Coordinates of C-alpha atoms and ligand atoms in Angstrom, one line a residue:
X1 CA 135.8 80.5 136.2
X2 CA 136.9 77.0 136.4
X3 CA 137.6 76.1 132.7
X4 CA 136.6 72.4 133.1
X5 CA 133.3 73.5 134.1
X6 CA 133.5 76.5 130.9
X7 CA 132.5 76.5 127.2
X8 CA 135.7 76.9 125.5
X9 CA 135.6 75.1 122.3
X10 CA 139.9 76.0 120.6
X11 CA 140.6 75.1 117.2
X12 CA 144.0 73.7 117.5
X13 CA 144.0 73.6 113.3
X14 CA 144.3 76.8 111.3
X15 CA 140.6 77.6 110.2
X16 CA 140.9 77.8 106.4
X17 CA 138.2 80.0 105.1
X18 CA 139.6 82.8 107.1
X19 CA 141.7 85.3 105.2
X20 CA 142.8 87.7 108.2
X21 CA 144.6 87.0 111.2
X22 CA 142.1 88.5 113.9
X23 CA 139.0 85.9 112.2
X24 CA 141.4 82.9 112.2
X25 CA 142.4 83.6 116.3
X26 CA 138.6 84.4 117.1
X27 CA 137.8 81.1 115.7
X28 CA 140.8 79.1 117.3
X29 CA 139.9 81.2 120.7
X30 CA 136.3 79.6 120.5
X31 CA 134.4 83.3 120.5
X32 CA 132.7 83.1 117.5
X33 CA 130.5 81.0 115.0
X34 CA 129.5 81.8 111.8
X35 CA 125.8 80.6 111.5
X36 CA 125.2 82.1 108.3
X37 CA 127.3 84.8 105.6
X38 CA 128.2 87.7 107.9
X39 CA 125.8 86.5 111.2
X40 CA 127.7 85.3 114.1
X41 CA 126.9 83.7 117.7
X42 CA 129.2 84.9 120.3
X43 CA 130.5 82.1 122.2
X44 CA 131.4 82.8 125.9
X45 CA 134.9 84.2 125.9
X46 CA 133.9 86.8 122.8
X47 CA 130.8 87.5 124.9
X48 CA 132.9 88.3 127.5
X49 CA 135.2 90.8 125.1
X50 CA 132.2 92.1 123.4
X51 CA 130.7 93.3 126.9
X52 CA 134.1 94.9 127.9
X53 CA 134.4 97.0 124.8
X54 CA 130.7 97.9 125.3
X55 CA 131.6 99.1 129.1
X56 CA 133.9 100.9 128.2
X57 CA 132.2 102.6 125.2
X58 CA 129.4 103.4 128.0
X59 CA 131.6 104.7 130.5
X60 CA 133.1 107.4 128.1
X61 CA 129.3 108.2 126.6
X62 CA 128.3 109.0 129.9
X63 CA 130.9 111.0 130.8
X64 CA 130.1 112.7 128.2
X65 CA 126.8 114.0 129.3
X66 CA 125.3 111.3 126.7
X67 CA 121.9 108.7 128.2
X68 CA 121.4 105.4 127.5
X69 CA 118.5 104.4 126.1
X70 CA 117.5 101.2 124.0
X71 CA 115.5 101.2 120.5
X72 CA 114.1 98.3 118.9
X73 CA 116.3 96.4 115.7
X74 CA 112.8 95.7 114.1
X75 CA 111.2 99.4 112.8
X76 CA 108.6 100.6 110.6
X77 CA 109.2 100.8 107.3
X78 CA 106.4 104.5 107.3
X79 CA 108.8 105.7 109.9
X80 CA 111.6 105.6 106.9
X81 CA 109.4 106.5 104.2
X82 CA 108.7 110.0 106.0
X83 CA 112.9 110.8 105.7
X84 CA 112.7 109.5 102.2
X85 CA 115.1 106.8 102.8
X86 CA 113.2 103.5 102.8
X87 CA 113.4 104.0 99.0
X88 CA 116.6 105.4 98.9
X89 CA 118.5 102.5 100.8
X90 CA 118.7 100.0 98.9
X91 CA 119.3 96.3 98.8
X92 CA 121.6 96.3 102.2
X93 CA 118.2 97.2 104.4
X94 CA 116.9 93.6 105.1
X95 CA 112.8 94.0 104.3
X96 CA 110.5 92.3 106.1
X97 CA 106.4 91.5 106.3
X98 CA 104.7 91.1 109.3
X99 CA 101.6 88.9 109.6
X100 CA 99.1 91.9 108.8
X101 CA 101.2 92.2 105.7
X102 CA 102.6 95.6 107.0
X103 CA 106.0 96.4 105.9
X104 CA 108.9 96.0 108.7
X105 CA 112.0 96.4 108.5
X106 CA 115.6 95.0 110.7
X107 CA 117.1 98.8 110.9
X108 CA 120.4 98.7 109.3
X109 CA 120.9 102.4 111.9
X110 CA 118.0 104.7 113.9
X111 CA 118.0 108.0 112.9
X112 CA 114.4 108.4 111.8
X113 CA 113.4 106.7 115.1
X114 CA 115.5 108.6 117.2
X115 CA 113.8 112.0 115.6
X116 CA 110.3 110.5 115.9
X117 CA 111.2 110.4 119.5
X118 CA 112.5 113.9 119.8
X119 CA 109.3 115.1 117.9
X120 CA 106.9 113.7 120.5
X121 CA 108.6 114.8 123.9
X122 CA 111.5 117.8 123.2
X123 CA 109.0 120.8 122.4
X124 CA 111.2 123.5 124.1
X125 CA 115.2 125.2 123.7
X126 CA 115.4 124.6 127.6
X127 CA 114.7 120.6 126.7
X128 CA 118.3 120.8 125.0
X129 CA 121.2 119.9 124.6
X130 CA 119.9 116.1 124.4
X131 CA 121.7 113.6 123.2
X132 CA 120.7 110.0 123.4
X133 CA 122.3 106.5 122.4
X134 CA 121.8 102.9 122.3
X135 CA 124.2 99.6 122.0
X136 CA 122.6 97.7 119.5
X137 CA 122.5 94.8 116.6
X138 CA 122.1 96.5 113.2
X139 CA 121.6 94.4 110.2
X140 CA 122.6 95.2 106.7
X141 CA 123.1 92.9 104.2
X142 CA 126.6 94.0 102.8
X143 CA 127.4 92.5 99.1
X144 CA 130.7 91.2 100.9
X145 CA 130.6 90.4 104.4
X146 CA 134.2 89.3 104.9
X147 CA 136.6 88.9 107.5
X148 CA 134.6 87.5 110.8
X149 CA 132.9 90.1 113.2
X150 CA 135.2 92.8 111.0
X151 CA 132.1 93.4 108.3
X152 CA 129.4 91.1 109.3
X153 CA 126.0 91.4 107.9
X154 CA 124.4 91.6 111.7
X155 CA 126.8 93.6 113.8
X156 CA 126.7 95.9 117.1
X157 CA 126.7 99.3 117.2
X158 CA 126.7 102.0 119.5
X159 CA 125.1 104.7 118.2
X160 CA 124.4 108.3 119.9
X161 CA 122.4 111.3 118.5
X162 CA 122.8 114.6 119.4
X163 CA 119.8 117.3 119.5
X164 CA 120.6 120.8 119.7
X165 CA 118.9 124.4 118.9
X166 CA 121.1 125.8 116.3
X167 CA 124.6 125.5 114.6
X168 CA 126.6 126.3 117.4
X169 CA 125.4 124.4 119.8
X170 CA 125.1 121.3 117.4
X171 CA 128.9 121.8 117.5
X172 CA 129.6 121.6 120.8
X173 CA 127.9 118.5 121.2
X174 CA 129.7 117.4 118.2
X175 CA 133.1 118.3 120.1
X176 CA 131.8 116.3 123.1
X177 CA 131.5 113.2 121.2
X178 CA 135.1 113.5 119.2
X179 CA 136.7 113.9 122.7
X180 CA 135.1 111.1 124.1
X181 CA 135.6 108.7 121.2
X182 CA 139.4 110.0 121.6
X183 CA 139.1 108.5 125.0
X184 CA 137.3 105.7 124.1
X185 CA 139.4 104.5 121.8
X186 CA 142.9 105.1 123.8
X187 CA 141.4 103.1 127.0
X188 CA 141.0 100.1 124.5
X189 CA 144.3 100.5 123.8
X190 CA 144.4 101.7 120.2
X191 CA 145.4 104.4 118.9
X192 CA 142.7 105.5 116.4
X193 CA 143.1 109.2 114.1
X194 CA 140.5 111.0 113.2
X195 CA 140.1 111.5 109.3
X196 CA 138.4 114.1 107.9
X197 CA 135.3 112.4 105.9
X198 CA 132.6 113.2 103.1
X199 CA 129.5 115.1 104.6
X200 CA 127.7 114.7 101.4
X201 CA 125.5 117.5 100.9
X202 CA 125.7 118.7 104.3
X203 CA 128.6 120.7 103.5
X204 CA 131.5 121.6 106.6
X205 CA 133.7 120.1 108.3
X206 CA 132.0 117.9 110.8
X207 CA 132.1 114.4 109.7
X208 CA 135.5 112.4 110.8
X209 CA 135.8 108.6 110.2
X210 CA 138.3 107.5 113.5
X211 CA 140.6 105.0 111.9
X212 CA 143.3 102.6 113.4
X213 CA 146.3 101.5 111.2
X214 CA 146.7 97.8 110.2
X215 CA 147.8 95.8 107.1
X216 CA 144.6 94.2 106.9
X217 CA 142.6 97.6 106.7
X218 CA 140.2 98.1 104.0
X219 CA 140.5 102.1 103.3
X220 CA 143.9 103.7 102.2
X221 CA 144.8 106.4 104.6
X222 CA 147.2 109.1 104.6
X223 CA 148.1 111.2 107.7
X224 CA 151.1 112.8 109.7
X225 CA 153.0 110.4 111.7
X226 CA 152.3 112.9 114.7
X227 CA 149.6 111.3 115.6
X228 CA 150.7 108.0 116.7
X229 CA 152.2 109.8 119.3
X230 CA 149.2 112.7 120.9
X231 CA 148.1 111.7 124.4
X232 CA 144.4 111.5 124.4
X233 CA 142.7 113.7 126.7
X234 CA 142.4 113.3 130.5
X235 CA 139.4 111.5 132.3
X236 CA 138.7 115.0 134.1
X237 CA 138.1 117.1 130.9
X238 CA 135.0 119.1 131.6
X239 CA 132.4 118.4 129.0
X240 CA 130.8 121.6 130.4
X241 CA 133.4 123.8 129.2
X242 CA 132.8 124.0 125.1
X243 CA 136.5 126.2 124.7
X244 CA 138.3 123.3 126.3
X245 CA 136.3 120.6 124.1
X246 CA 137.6 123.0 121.0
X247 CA 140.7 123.2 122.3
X248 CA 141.1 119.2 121.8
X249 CA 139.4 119.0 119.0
X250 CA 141.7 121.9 117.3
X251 CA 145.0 120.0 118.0
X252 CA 142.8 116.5 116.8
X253 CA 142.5 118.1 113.3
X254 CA 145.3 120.5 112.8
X255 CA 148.0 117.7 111.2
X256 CA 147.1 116.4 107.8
X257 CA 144.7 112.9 108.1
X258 CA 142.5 111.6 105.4
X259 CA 140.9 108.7 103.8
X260 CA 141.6 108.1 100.6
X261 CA 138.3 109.6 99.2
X262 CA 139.3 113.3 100.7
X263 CA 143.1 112.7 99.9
X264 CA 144.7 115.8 99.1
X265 CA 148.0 114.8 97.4
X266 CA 149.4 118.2 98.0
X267 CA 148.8 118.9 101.2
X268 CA 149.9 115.3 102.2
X269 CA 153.1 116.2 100.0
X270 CA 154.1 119.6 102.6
X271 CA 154.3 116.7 105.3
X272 CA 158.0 116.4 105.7
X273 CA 159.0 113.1 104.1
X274 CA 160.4 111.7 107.2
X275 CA 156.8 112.0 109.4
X276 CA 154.3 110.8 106.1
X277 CA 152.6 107.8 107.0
X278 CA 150.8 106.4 104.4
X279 CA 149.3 102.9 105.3
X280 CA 145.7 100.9 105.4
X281 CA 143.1 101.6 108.5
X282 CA 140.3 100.2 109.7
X283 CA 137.5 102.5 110.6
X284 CA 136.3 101.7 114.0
X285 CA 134.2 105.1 114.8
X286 CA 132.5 108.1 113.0
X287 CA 130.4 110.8 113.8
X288 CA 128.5 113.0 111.5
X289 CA 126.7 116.5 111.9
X290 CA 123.9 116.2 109.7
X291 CA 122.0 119.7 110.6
X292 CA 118.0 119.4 110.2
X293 CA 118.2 116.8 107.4
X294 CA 115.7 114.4 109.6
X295 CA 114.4 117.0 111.7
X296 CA 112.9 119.4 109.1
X297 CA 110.9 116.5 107.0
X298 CA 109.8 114.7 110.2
X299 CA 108.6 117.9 111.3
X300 CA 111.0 117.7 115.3
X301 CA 110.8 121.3 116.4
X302 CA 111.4 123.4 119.4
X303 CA 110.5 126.5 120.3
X304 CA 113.6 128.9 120.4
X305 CA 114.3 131.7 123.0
X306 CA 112.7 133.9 120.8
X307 CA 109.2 132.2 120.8
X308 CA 109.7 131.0 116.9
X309 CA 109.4 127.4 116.2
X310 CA 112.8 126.0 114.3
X311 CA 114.0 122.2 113.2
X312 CA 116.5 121.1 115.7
X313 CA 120.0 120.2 114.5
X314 CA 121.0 116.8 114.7
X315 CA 124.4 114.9 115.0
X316 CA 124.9 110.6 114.7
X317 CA 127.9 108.7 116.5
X318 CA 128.7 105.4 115.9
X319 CA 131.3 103.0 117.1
X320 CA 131.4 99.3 116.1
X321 CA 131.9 97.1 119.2
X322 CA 131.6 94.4 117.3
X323 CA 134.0 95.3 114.5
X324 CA 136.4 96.6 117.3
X325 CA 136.9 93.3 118.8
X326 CA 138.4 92.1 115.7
X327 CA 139.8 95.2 115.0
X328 CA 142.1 94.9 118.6
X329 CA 143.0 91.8 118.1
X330 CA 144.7 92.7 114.5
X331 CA 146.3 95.7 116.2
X332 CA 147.7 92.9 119.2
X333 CA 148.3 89.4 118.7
X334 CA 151.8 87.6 118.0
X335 CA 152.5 84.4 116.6
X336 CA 151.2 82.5 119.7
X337 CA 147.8 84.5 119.7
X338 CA 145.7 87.4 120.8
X339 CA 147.3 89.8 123.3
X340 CA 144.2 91.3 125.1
X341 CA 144.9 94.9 126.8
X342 CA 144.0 94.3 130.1
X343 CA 141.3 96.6 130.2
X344 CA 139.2 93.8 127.7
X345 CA 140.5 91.1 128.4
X346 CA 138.0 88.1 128.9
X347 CA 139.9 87.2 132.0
X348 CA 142.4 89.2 133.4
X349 CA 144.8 86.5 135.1
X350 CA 145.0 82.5 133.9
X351 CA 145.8 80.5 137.2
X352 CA 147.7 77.0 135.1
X353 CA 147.5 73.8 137.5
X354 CA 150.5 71.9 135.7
X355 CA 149.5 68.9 137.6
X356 CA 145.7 68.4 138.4
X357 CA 145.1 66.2 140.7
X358 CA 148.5 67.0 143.0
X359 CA 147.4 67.8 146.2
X360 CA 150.0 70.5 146.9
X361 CA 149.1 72.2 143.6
X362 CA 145.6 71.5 143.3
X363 CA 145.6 73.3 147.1
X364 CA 147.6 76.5 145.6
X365 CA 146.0 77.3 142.7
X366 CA 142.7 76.7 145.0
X367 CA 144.1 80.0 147.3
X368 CA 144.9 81.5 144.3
X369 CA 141.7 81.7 142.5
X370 CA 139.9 82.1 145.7
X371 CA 141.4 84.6 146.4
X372 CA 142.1 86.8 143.6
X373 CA 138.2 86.1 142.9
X374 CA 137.7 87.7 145.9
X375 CA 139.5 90.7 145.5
X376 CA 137.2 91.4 142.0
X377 CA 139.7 90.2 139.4
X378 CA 138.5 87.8 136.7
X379 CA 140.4 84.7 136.9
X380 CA 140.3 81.2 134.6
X381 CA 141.2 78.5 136.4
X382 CA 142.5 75.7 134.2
X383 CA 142.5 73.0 136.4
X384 CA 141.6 70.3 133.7
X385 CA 144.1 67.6 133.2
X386 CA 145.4 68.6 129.8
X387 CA 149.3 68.3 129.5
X388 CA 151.4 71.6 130.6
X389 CA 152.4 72.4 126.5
X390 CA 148.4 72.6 125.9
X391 CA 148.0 74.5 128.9
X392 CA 150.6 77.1 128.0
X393 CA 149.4 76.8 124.2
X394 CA 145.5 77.8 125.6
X395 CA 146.9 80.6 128.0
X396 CA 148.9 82.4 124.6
X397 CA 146.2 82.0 122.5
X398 CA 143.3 83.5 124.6
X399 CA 145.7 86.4 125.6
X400 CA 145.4 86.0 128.9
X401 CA 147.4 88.9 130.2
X402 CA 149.0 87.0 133.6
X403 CA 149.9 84.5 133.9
X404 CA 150.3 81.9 137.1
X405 CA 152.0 78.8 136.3
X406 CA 152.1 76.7 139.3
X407 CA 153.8 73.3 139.1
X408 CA 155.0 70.8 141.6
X409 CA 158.9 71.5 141.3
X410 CA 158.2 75.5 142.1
X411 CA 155.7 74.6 145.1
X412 CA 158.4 72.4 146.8
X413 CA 160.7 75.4 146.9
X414 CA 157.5 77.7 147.6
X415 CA 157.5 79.4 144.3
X416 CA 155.0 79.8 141.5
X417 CA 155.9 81.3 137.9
X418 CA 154.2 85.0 137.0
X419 CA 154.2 85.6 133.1
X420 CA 152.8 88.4 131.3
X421 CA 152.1 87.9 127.5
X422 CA 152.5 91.1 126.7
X423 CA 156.3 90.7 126.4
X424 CA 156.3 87.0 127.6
X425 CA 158.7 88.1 130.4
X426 CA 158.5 85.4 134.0
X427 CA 159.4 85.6 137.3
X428 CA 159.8 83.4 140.0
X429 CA 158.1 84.7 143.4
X430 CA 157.0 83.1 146.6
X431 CA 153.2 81.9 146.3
X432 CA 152.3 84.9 148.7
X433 CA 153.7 87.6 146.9
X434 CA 152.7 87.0 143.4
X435 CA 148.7 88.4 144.3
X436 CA 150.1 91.8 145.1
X437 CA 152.5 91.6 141.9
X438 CA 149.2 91.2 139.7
X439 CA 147.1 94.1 141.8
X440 CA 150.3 96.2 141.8
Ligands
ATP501 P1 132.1 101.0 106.4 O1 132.6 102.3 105.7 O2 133.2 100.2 107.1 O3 131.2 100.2 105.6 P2 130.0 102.6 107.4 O4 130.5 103.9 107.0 O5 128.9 102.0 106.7 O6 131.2 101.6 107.6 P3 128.7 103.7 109.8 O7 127.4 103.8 109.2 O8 129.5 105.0 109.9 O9 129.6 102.7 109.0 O10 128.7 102.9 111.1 C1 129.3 103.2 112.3 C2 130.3 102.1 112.8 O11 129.7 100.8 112.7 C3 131.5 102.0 111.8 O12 132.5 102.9 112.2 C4 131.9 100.6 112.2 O13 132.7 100.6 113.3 C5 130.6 99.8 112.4 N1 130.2 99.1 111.3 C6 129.6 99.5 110.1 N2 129.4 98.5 109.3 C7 129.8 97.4 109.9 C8 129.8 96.0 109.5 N3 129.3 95.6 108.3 N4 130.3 95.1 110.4 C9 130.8 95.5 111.5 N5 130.8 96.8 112.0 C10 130.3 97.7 111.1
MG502 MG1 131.3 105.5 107.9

């Protein structure tokens, strides 16, 4: 991308209505734009973030043994009256009429219509293990929506929802899903701990809110220090074999972690002083076994080995891709700006023309983006005629992982400048080698 020919509007001035730091750099990076309380367009380079995350969320899902499907944002307001939650919700579900006066509705999540799907096709035990998910705008209308894309009113969500035949098997697709958000979450550079949550009057274990530590967190959380340090699991960990998926999940839960609602004092207390972290967090995930509490009332059953006819058992999954692009940025940014991990970063190398216009430099950052495009990475080119401080300025604050600064002086000696932002460390190497260095 050539960024004289992009859509990059930068705030050089601080925005003032925004309280945290990842809002005021998505607003200075030009990827968002509040159109009203808690709704946002997403300008091109948060597009470009937003579909990365959502990539990456997929890849892990499917791995998984999870399909994609897509359900509509706009439902039925029967379809919620048959769980007994359209009166139940409250004022954050957005109501909404539709020309024949019948009641609609802008779903705030899908549960109800992902059971009315499972009633009308999954008759059978050899139909399952199922589990199906979406990437999809919610809307609810929070009292408080705060903080940019962080809690929005209309936000993305990835939601999944597992369908099994009994207990057991609901808890094996349960495991599937907490090893893949492990995954998930460590290839988008975070490291996010599973906290055990409220299940309500589900009972058991099986709820867990995945949260990542930052100042700016809304929920106290209080958990062993040992888990800033696990390796998540590897990409080739069979999601056929449910005793390795325990395995994983067993280590996951064994150290103390909890939100301050399930806060045990005690139990935090055994931790040796020196490994207590006690901190804020942001919850970026959470997945929820919730049994037959949609399935019996909507009336989705299969028929078991045994030829008896039994509610199936149900799990939800959510990840905010939205939220988790604010969410990165307050876990990576300096002074200067965002600090993308390169595996979402809008572009993955910034090619910097310090003089436009110069036919020798104007010719090597040509090559350059030629042919770095070619080889599948995502370049921007800024070849607009800015001064070389504004260039540099644009590069830090984007996050632009690599960078090539190529200016007249270096060219005459056959040189360009490579800096990463990670650790703002530059070296000098001849205009031929410094492709390589990057694909290295
Ligand atoms: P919270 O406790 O933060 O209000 P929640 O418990 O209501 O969230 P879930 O229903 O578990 O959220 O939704 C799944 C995921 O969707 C959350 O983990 C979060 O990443 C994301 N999410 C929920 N609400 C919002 C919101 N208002 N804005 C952005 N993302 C959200
Ligand atoms: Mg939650």
């Amino acid at each position: 991308m050539r960024l004289s020919r992009y859509f990059l509007p930068i705030l050089r001035e601080v925005p003032k209505e925004a309280e945290i730091v990842s809002h005021r750099l998505m607003l200075r990076a030009g990827m968002i734009r509040q159109e009203s309380a808690g709704i946002y367009a997403w300008l091109p380079l948060g597009k470009r973030v937003l579909d990365k995350i959502c990539n990456v969320i997929r890849e892990e899902q499917n791995r998984s043994g999870a399909i994609e499907i897509m359900m509509p944002t706009i439902q039925s307001a029967d379809l919620w009256r048959e769980s007994g939650r359209y009166d139940d919700y409250g004022k954050e579900m957005l109501r909404i009429k539709d020309r024949h006066e019948r009641e609609m509705l802008f779903g705030p999540t899908n549960e109800e219509m992902l059971t009315e799907i499972v009633r009308a096709y999954v008759k059978s035990y050899k139909d399952l293990p199922l589990n199906l998910y979406h990437i999809q705008w919610k809307f609810r209308d929070e009292v408080r929506p705060r903080f940019g894309v962080m809690r929005s009113r209309e936000f993305l969500m990835k939601d999944a929802y597992s369908v099994d035949l009994d207990f057991e098997n609901a808890v094996i697709a349960y495991n599937r899903m907490f090893v893949a958000y492990l995954r998930t979450f460590a290839r988008l550079g975070l490291k996010a701990i599973p906290m055990v949550a409220d299940t309500g009057p589900i009972g058991g274990n099986h709820s867990h809110e995945f949260i990542i530590l930052a100042s700016t967190g809304e929920s106290e959380v209080f958990c062993h220090a040992d888990y800033l340090d696990m390796a998540p699991p590897p990409a080739d960990i069979d999601f056929r074999d449910p005793a390795a998926l325990q395995d994983t999940v067993n280590q996951w839960t064994s150290l103390y972690a909890a939100t301050e609602e399930k806060h045990d004092e005690a139990a935090f207390d055994a931790i040796p002083e020196g490994s207590r972290v006690s901190a804020r967090g942001i919850e970026v995930g959470h997945i929820f076994y919730f049994g037959t509490k949609y399935s019996e009332p909507m009336g989705a059953k299969v028929t078991g080995p045994d030829g008896v006819e039994r509610p199936v058992h149900m799990g939800s999954y959510g990840i905010g891709p939205s939220r988790l692009v604010a969410a990165i940025i307050e876990a990576s940014h300096d002074e200067n700006g965002i600090i993308w991990p390169e595996a979402i970063a809008p572009f993955k190398v910034g090619v910097l023309n310090l003089k436009a216009g110069d036919a020798a430099t104007d010719a090597a950052c040509e090559t350059l983006y030629a042919e770095l495009t070619a080889r599948g990475v995502d370049v921007l080119y800024d070849d607009t005629d800015e001064r070389p401080g504004s260039k540099f300025a644009t590069a830090d604050l984007i996050g632009l992982p690599w960078q090539v600064i190529v200016g007249p002086k270096g060219l005459a000696a056959g040189t360009v400048e490579l800096k990463r932002r990670a650790d703002g460390s530059r070296e000098t190497l001849p205009l031929d080698a410094v492709i390589n260095r990057i694909l290295e």
